[in-house]
Amino acid sequence: MSRYSAITGWGKYVPEGRLTNADLERMVETSDEWITTRTGIKERRIARPDESASTLCIAAAREALERAEIEGSDLGLIIVATVSQDYKFPSTANLVQHAVGAQCGAFDMQAACSGFIYALSVAHQFITTGAIKHALVIGCEVLSRVMDYTDRGTCVLFGDGAGAVVLSASDEPGGLLGFTLGSDGAKPELLYIPAGGSKEPLTEEGLREGKQWVHMQGGEVFKFATRIMGTAMEEALANAGMSSDEMDLFIPHQANLRIIESASKRLGVPTEKVFVNIERYGNTSAAAVPIALCEAVEQGRVLQGQHIGMVAFGAGLTWAAAVVKWTAPVVSGPTTTTSTKEPASAAVQW
Ligand code: ACO
């Protein structure tokens, strides 16, 4: 039985289509200046009509498997964290399992933007109990499909993408050292899709009222996020027996630059240790942390033996944080997979 679960492979996929602040200025009453100063976002990626959560996941998964130097058939478990799955059922993880040639259990789980860290902690249990040797953990969203592109309070924030890791059994001290998960379901309406579930099936009237889209009380979510990000990261660090000054790199959920700055300040993490790519992707929900992790590795910002803190918050409300000691040899340089066909902003229904 292995005592440790280490990240041995990583990969990401972002659609090629870009939706810039200038594009949004033509769609809703907003400005590049407002979006940049209030959120830090400059552009987001939007999936083509022929892309979906599973195609994004599969591209990221193939890259992660290649990096881990294993085959799909070596996997013991696949977990996809998403709220924008291909179908209500079957799960997107089922589709990934078939595509990568795995013969193992596969399921989706959702904790909104916190989903990837939730999934990582679940895979860690399977590995450290000795049940499996390798797990594929993916965070993926195609939020452009559930966005109301007439609502300036939400549509400027979100984008599409996927990030994946292979988590493997290891006897070498390292990997996932500590984590924390949290939930407060008292006010689901702070951030939700009102209709389409068993509580309120989607009707023609619901469609007219826009109940199929993401609804958010941004100010309330903002207050919650600034409070929880620092606390959650501190909890995960404490569970790993560490303090914030021992983090070599801090990867916060990429929801809003002001939230990232507030959390970093509270934790006393200097700017040069904070990873930010929100300006290029916006908030990709469950995909944000794994995409950022992949980019940090590609940019040579993660070295063998270093400690990475990751924290996320999201609808639910949920939150999650994890501390990982990076044990894989790192070869920096871009590994980005992007689609090569036509730009996809045309895919967005506005
Ligand atoms: N362009 C121009 N003006 C805007 C826009 C926009 N895109 N959006 C809102 N405004 C206006 C508002 O209408 C308001 O106008 P008013 O004063 O005339 O009423 C004004 O700007 C200020 O609005 P606030 O909501 O107070 O702006 P705030 O500074 O809070 O920023 C934002 C809004 C960016 C949404 C912020 O609250 C936020 O980031 N919240 C967190 C959201 C988040 O992270 N959600 C994801 C959670 S993770 C997940 O699970 C998906």
XYZ file of C-alpha atoms and ligand atoms in Angstrom, residues 29-31 34-35 38-39 112-113 143 152-153 156-158 191 216 218-219 221-222 253 255-256 258-259 283 285 313-315, ligand 1:
82
model
C -23.568 47.691 -21.680
C -20.060 47.287 -20.326
C -16.520 48.476 -20.976
C -14.946 48.223 -16.040
C -14.207 44.543 -16.640
C -13.324 45.042 -11.416
C -12.205 41.543 -12.409
C -18.854 23.881 -8.907
C -15.576 25.795 -8.986
C -19.949 27.520 -19.234
C -23.545 41.796 -17.932
C -23.291 40.722 -14.284
C -18.210 38.924 -18.651
C -16.808 36.546 -16.032
C -16.843 33.006 -17.370
C -25.179 31.173 -7.640
C -25.609 35.027 -9.527
C -22.141 38.717 -7.440
C -21.663 40.974 -4.438
C -20.400 35.687 -3.652
C -17.571 38.222 -3.625
C -9.194 29.914 -8.106
C -12.571 34.112 -10.382
C -11.646 37.731 -9.815
C -9.450 41.428 -6.513
C -10.439 38.224 -4.682
C -13.341 32.074 -14.632
C -14.882 27.174 -12.782
C -14.606 28.454 -3.899
C -17.819 28.159 -5.835
C -21.544 27.643 -6.085
N -20.113 46.215 -16.822
C -20.442 47.413 -16.340
N -21.112 47.576 -15.196
C -21.455 46.460 -14.523
C -21.150 45.167 -14.990
C -20.450 45.082 -16.196
N -20.103 43.889 -16.719
N -21.629 44.282 -14.098
C -22.208 44.963 -13.117
N -22.113 46.294 -13.374
C -22.599 47.412 -12.577
C -23.711 47.029 -11.635
O -24.944 47.021 -12.292
C -23.602 48.111 -10.599
O -24.240 49.254 -11.088
P -25.125 50.179 -10.116
O -24.171 50.658 -9.070
O -25.618 51.238 -11.028
O -26.175 49.275 -9.574
C -22.118 48.409 -10.543
O -21.549 47.880 -11.757
C -21.427 47.769 -9.366
O -21.869 46.431 -9.284
P -21.307 45.446 -8.221
O -22.000 44.127 -8.361
O -21.300 46.104 -6.869
O -19.798 45.321 -8.708
P -18.643 44.562 -8.019
O -17.517 45.474 -7.797
O -19.137 43.735 -6.860
O -18.225 43.531 -9.162
C -18.520 41.249 -9.769
C -19.166 42.625 -9.665
C -17.340 41.358 -10.714
C -19.534 40.262 -10.319
C -18.037 40.832 -8.360
O -19.088 40.966 -7.451
C -17.542 39.425 -8.313
O -16.536 39.075 -8.919
N -18.195 38.540 -7.527
C -17.765 37.183 -7.377
C -18.315 36.391 -8.514
C -17.656 35.055 -8.627
O -16.480 34.892 -8.377
N -18.437 34.078 -9.071
C -17.940 32.808 -9.368
C -17.966 31.920 -8.209
S -17.253 30.456 -8.608
C -18.361 29.346 -9.362
O -18.747 28.411 -8.741
C -18.821 29.517 -10.717
